Short mmCIF file of C-alpha atoms in Angstrom, two decimals:
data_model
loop_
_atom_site.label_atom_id
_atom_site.label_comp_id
_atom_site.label_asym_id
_atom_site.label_seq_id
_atom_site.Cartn_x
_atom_site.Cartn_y
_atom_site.Cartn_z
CA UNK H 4 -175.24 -25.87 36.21
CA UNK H 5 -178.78 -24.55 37.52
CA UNK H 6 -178.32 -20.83 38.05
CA UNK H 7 -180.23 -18.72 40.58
CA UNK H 8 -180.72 -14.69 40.70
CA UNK H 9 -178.44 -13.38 43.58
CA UNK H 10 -177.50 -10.00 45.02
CA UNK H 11 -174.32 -8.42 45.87
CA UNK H 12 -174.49 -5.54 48.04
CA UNK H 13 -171.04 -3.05 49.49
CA UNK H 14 -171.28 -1.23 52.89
CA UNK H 15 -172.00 1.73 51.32
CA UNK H 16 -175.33 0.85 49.53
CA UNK H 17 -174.00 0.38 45.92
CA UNK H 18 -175.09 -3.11 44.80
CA UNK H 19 -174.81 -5.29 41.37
CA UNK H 20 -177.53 -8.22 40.40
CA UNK H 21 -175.98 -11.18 38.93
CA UNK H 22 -176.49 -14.86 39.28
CA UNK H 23 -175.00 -17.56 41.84
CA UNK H 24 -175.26 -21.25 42.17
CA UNK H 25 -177.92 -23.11 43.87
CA UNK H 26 -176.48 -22.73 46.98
CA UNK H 27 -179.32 -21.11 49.15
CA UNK H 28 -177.22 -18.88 51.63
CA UNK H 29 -176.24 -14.93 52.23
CA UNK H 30 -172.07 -14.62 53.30
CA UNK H 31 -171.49 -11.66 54.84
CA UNK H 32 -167.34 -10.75 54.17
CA UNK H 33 -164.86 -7.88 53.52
CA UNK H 34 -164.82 -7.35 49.80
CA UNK H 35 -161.57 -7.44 47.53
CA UNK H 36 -160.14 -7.64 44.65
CA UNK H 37 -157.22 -9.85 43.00
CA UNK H 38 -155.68 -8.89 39.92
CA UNK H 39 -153.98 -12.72 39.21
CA UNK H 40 -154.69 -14.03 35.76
CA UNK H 41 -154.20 -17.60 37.26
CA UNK H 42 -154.12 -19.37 40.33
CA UNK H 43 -157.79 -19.22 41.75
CA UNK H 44 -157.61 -22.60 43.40
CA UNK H 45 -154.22 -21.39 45.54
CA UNK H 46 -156.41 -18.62 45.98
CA UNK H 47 -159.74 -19.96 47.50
CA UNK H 48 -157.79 -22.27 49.61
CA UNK H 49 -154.90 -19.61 50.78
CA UNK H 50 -155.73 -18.93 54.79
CA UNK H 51 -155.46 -15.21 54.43
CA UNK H 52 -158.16 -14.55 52.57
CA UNK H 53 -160.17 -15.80 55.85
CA UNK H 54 -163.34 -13.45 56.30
CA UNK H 55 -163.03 -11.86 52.78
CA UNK H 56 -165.08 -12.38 49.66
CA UNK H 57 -163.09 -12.25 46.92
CA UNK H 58 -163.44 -10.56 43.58
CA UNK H 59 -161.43 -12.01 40.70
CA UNK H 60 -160.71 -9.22 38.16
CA UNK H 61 -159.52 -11.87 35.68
CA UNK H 62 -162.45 -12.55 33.85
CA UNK H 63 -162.85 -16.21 32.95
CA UNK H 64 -162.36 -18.43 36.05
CA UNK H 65 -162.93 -22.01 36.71
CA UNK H 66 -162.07 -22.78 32.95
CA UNK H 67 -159.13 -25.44 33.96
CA UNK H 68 -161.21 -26.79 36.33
CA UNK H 69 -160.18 -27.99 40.33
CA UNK H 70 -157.25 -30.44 41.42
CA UNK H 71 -156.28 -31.96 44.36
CA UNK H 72 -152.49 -30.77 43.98
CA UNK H 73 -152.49 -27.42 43.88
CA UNK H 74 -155.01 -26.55 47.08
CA UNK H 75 -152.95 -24.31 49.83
CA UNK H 76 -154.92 -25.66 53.09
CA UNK H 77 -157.35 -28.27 54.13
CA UNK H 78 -160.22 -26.40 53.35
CA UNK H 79 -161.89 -23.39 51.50
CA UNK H 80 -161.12 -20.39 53.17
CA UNK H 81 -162.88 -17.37 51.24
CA UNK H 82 -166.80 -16.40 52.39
CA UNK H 83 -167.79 -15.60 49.26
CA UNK H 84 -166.64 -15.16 45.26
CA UNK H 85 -167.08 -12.85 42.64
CA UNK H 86 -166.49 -13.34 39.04
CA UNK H 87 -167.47 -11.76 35.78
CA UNK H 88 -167.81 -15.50 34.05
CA UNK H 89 -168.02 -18.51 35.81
CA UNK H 90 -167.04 -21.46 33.58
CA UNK H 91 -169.60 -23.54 33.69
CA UNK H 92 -166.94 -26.08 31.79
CA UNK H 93 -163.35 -27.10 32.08
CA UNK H 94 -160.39 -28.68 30.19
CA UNK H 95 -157.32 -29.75 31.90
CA UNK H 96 -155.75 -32.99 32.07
CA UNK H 97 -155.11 -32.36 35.72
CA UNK H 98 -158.59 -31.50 36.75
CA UNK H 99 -160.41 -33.74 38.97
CA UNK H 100 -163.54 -31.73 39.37
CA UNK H 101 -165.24 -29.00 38.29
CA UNK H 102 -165.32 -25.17 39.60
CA UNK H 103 -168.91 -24.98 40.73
CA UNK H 104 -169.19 -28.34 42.06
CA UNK H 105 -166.01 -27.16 43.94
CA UNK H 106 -167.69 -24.32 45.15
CA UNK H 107 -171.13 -26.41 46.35
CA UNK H 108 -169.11 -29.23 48.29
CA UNK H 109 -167.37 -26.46 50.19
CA UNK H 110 -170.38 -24.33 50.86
CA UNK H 111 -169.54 -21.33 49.07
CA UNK H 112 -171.75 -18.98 47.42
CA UNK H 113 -170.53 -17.88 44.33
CA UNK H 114 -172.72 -14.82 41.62
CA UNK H 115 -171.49 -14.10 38.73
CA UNK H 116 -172.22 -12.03 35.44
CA UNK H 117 -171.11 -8.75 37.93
CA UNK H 118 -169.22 -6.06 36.12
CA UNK H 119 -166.24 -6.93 37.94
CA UNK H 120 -164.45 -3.61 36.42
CA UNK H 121 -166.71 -1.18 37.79
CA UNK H 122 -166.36 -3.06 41.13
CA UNK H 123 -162.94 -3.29 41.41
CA UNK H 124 -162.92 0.65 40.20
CA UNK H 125 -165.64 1.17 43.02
CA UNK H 126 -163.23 -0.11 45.99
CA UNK H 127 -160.40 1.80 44.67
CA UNK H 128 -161.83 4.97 45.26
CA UNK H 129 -163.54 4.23 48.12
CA UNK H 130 -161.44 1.18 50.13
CA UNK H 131 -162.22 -1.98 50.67
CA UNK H 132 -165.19 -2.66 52.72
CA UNK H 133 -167.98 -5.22 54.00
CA UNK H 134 -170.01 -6.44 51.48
CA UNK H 135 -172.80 -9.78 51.26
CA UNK H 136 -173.99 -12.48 48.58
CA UNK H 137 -177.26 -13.98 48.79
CA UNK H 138 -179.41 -15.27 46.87
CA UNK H 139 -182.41 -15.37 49.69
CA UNK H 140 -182.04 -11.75 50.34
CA UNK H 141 -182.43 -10.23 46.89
CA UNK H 142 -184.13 -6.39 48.49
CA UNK H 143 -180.76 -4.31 48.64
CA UNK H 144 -182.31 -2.56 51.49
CA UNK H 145 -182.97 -5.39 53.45
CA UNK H 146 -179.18 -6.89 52.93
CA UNK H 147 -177.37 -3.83 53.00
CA UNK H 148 -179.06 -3.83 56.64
CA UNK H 149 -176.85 -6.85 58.03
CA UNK H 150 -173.59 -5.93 55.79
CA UNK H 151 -173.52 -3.00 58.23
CA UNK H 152 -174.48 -4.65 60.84
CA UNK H 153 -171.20 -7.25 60.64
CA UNK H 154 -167.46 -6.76 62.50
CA UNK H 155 -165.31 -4.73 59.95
CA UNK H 156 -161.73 -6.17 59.47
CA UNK H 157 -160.14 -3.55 61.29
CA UNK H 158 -159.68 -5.06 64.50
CA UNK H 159 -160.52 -8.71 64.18
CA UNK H 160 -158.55 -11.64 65.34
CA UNK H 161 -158.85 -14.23 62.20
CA UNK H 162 -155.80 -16.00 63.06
CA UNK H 163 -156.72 -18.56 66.15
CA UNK H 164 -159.55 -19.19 64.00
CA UNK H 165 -157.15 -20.74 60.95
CA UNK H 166 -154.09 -21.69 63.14
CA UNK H 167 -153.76 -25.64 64.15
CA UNK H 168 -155.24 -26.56 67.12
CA UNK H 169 -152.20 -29.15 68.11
CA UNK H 170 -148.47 -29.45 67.21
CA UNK H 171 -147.44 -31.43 64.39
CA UNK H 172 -144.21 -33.05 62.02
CA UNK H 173 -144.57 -31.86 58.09
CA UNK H 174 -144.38 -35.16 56.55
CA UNK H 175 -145.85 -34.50 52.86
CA UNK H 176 -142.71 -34.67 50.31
CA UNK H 177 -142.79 -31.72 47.55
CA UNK H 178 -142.99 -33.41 44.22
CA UNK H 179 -139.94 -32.71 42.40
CA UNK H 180 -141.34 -32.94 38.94
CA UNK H 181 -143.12 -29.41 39.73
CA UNK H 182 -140.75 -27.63 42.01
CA UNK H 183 -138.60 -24.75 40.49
CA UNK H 184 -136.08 -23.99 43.19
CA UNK H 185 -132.37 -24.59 42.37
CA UNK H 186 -131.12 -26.00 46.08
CA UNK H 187 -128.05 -27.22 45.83
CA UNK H 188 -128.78 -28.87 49.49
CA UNK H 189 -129.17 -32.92 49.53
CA UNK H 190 -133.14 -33.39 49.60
CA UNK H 191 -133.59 -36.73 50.64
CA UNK H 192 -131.47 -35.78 54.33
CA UNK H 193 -133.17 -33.22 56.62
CA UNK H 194 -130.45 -31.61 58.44
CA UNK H 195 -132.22 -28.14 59.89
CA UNK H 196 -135.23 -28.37 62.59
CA UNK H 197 -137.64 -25.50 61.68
CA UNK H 198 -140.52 -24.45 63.96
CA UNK H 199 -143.19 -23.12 62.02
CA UNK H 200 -145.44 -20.53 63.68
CA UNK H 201 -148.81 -21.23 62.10
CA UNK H 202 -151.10 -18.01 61.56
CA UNK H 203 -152.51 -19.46 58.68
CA UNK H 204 -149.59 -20.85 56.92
CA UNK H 205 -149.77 -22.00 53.17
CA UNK H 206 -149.17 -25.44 52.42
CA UNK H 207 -146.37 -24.09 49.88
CA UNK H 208 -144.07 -22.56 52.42
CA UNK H 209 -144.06 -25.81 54.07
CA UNK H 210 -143.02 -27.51 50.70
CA UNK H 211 -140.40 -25.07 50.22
CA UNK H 212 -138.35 -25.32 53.39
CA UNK H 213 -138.80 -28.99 52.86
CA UNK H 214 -137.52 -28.97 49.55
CA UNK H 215 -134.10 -26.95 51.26
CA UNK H 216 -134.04 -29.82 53.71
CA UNK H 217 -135.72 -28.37 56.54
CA UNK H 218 -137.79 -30.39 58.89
CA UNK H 219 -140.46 -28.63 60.06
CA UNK H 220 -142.90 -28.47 63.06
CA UNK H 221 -145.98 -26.51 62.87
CA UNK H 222 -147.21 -24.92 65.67
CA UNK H 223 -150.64 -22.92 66.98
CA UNK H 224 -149.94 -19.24 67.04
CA UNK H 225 -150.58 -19.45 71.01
CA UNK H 226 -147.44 -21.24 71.76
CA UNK H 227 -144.58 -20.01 74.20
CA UNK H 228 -141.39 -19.19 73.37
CA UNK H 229 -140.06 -21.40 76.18
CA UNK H 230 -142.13 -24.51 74.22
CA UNK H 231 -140.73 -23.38 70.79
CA UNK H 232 -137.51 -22.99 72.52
CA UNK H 233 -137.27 -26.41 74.31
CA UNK H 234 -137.60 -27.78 70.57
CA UNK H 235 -134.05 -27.07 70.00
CA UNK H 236 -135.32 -24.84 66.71
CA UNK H 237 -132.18 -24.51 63.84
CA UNK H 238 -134.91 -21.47 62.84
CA UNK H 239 -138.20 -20.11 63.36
CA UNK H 240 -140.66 -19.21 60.16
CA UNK H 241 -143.27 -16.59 60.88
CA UNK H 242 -146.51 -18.16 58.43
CA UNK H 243 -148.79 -15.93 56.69
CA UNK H 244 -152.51 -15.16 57.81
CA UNK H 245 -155.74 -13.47 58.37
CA UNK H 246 -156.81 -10.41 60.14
CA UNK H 247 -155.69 -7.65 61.86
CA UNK H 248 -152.30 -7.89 63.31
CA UNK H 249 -152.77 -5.00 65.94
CA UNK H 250 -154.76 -7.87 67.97
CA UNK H 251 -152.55 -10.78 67.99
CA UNK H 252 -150.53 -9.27 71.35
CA UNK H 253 -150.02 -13.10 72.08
CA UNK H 254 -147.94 -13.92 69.30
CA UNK H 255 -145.78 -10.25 69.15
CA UNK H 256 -145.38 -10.86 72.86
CA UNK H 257 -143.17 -14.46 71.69
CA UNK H 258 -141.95 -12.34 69.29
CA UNK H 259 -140.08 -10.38 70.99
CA UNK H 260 -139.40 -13.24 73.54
CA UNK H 261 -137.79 -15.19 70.78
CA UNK H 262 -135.51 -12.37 69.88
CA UNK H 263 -133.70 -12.77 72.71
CA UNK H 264 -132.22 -16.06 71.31
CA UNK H 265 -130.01 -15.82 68.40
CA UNK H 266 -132.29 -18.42 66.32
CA UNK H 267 -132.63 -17.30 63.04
CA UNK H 268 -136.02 -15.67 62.79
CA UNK H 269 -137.92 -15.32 59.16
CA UNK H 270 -141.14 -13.77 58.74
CA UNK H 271 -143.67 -14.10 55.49
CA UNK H 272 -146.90 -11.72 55.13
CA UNK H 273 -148.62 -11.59 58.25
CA UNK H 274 -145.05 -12.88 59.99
CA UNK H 275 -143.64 -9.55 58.80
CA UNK H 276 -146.40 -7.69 60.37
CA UNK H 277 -145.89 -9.49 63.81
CA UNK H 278 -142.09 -9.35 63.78
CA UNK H 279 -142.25 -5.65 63.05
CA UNK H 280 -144.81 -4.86 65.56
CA UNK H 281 -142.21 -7.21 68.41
CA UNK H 282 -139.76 -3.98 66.68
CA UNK H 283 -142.20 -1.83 67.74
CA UNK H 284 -143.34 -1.00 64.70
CA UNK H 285 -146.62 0.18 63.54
CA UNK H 286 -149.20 -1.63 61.37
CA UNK H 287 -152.15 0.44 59.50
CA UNK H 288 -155.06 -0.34 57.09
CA UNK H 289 -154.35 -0.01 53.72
CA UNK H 290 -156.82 1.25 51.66
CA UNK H 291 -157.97 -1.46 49.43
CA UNK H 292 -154.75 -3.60 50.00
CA UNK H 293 -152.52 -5.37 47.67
CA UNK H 294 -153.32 -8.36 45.92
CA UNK H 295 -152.13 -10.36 42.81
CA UNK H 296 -149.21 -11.56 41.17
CA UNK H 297 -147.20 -8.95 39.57
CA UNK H 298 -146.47 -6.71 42.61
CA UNK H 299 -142.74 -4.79 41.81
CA UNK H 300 -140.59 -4.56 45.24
CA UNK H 301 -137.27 -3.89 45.57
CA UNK H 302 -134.41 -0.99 46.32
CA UNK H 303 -131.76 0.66 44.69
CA UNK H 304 -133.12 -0.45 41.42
CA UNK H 305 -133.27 -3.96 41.87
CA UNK H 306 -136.60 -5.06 41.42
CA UNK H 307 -138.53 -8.66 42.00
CA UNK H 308 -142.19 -9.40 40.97
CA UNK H 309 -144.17 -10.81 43.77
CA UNK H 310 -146.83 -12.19 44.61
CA UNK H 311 -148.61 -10.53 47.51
CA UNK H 312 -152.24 -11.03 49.65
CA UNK H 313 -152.62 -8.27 52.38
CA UNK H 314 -154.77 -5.49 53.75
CA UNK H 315 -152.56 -4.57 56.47
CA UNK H 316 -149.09 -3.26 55.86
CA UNK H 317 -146.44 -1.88 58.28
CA UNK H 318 -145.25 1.80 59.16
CA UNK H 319 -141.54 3.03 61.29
CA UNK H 320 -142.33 6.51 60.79
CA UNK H 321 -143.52 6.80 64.02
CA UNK H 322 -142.05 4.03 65.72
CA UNK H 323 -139.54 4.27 68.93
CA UNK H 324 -137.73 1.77 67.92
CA UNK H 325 -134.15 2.61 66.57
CA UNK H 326 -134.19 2.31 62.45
CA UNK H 327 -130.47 2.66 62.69
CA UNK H 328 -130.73 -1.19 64.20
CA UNK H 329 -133.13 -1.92 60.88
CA UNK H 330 -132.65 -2.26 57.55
CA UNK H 331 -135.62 -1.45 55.31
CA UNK H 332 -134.65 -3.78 52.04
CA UNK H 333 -137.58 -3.82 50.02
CA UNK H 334 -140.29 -1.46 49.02
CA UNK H 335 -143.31 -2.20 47.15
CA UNK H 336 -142.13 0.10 44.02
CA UNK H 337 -146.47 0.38 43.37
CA UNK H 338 -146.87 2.93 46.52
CA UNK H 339 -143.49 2.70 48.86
CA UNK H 340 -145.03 1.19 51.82
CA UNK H 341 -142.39 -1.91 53.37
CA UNK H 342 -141.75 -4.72 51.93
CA UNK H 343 -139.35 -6.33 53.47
CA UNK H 344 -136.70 -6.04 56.39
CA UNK H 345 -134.06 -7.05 58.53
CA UNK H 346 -132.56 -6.53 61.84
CA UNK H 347 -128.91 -5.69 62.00
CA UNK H 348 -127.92 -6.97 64.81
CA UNK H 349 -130.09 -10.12 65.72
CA UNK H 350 -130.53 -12.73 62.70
CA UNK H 351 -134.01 -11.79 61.79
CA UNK H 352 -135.57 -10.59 58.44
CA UNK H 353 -139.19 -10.59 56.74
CA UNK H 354 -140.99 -9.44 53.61
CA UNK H 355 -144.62 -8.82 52.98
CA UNK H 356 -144.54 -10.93 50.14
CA UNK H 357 -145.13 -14.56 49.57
CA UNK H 358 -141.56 -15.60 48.45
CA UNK H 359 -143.36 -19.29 48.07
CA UNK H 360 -145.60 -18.12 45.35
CA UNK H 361 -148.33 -20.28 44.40
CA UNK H 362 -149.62 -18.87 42.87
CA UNK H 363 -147.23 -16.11 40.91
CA UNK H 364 -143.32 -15.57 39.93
CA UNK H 365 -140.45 -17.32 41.52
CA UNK H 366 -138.39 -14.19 41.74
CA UNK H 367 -137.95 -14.26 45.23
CA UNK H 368 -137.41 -18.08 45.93
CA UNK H 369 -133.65 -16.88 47.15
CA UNK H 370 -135.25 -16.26 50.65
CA UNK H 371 -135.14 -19.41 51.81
CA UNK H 372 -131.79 -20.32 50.55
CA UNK H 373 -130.86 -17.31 52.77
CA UNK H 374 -132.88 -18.30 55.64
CA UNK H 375 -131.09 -21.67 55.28
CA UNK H 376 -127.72 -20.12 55.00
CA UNK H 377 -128.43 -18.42 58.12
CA UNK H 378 -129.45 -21.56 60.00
CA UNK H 379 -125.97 -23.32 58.64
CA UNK H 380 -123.99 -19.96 59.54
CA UNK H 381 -125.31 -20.29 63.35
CA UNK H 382 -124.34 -23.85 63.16
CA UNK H 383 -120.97 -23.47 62.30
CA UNK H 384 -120.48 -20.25 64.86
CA UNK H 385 -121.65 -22.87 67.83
CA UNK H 386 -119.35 -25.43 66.23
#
């Protein structure tokens, strides 16, 4: 692998000189951190990260190399990555290619060699915030100079840019020789129509409903309730995604249209954000977000480890809507802020975490049984 000198520079002028691959660009993104010890492919691939450069705090990456199997969307999602070692070799029996050569085919710049623990240390104290690669632009000065000059993430719309652009049936089976659920529904007979909401949803979520025998329409994040209604919908899923949720006014707007119905709503991540905002709940910037695998949430000391990916989380402090109608059933036991809810009177629930994993633990798989179990309940009631 031919390395090149490259530059990473933050918002706020501090900068680290590392290498990258040959990749002659500059990415512009907000800069993160994720604290997973595995799962980088999920990662790079996973829709929310749309916009950010990422900065793995594990420090070996790329050492098991790139499959076809494990990738969470169509395409490479991430502007930008930061490592402290990039393998420049791999050994698994399941790799098909190699990290870098990953990286090159889907235009992303990569540098490496950065002391990713003074970085990550460095956005802890001061937030998250706009950072750039290059390795044409190696003058902080000069790069520093368009970092400030890009959108922040507070207040952008990422999600029309990852949501599908046309309807469409979920047809890829889950391959049972991986999957870790214990459904006790027949999975070869689809008996529940679920309309997925895409904001960016993960390929894994999709699996999972499937694998509860679910079958599932994705949708763009523009549609009507009246067109998701006219569907005949057993349930409704509420996908992860990118960006701000204070400026999707579109989709809270169905929201709340939807909640007129009594089909059973369930949102994920960025779905939780939306449905609580169609509440009239607040969202707010957290300070350098949460990201990695072994996120505690829970109540009344029962406690699941999660996998979570978001900078925006969700606040009914000051809300007007009634919290006597909502009940607030996870936490996330690092710093309090919700993690999860549900509606008391309308069948509707959501957590900030990804319940799907992929990667992380499979502590909170019991979602979608419930989510099914709500679909079969409604069923029966109408029966």
């Amino acid at each position: 692998m031919n390395l090149i000198p490259a530059l990473l520079v933050l918002a706020d002028g501090t900068y680290y000189k590392g290498w990258s691959n040959n990749l002659s660009q500059t990415s512009i993104g907000e800069v993160v951190f994720n604290t997973g010890m595995t799962g980088y492919q999920e990662i790079l691939t996973d829709p929310s990260y749309s916009g950010q450069i990422i900065t793995f705090t594990y420090p070996e990456i790329g050492n098991t190399g790139i499959n076809f199997e494990d990738t969470e969307s169509k395409q490479v999602s991430v502007q930008g990555v930061i490592t402290k070692c990039s393998s420049q070799k791999s050994y698994s029996w399941r790799q098909t290619t190699l990290w870098d050569n990953y990286l090159k085919k889907n235009n992303i710049i990569s540098i490496s060699s950065i002391d990713t623990r003074s970085l990550t240390k460095h956005l802890r104290s001061f937030g998250a915030m706009n950072g750039g690669i290059s390795n044409e632009i190696l003058n902080p000065r000069d790069l520093v100079d368009k970092v400030r000059q890009s959108p922040v993430m507070e207040g952008l719309d990422l999600i029309k840019e990852n949501t599908t652009s046309v309807s469409f049936s979920w047809n890829n089976e889950f391959m049972t020789k991986w999957n870790y659920s214990c459904s006790k529904f027949p999975l070869s007979r689809k008996f529940l129509k679920v309309i997925v909401i895409d904001f960016g949803v993960k390929f894994n979520i999709l699996r999972q409903l499937s694998f509860y025998g679910c079958s599932l329409i994705v949708v763009p994040a523009t549609t009507s309730a009246h067109t998701i209604c006219s569907y005949n919908p057993d349930g409704i899923l509420l996908s992860n995604g990118p960006g701000d949720p204070s400026t999707a006014s579109y989709a809270v707007q169905t929201i709340k249209d939807l909640l007129i119905t009594d089909i059973p709503i369930f949102g994920i991540c960025m779905g939780h954000q939306l449905l609580s905002k169609a509440l009239n709940g607040l969202t707010f910037k957290l300070k350098f977000g949460h990201r990695g695998l072994n996120h505690p949430a829970g109540l009344l000391q029962k406690v699941e480890i999660t996998s979570q990916n978001h900078g925006f989380a969700v606040d009914f402090d000051t809300s007007t809507e009634s919290t006597e109608l909502l009940q607030l059933t996870h936490f996330n036991l690092n710093d309090d802020t919700i993690a999860g809810l549900a509606h008391i009177e309308i069948p509707a629930f959501s957590v900030q975490y990804h319940p799907e994993a992929s990667p992380g633990p499979h502590d909170s798989d019991y979602l979608f049984h419930y989510f099914v179990c709500l679909m079969k309940q409604r069923i029966l009631y109408e029966n």
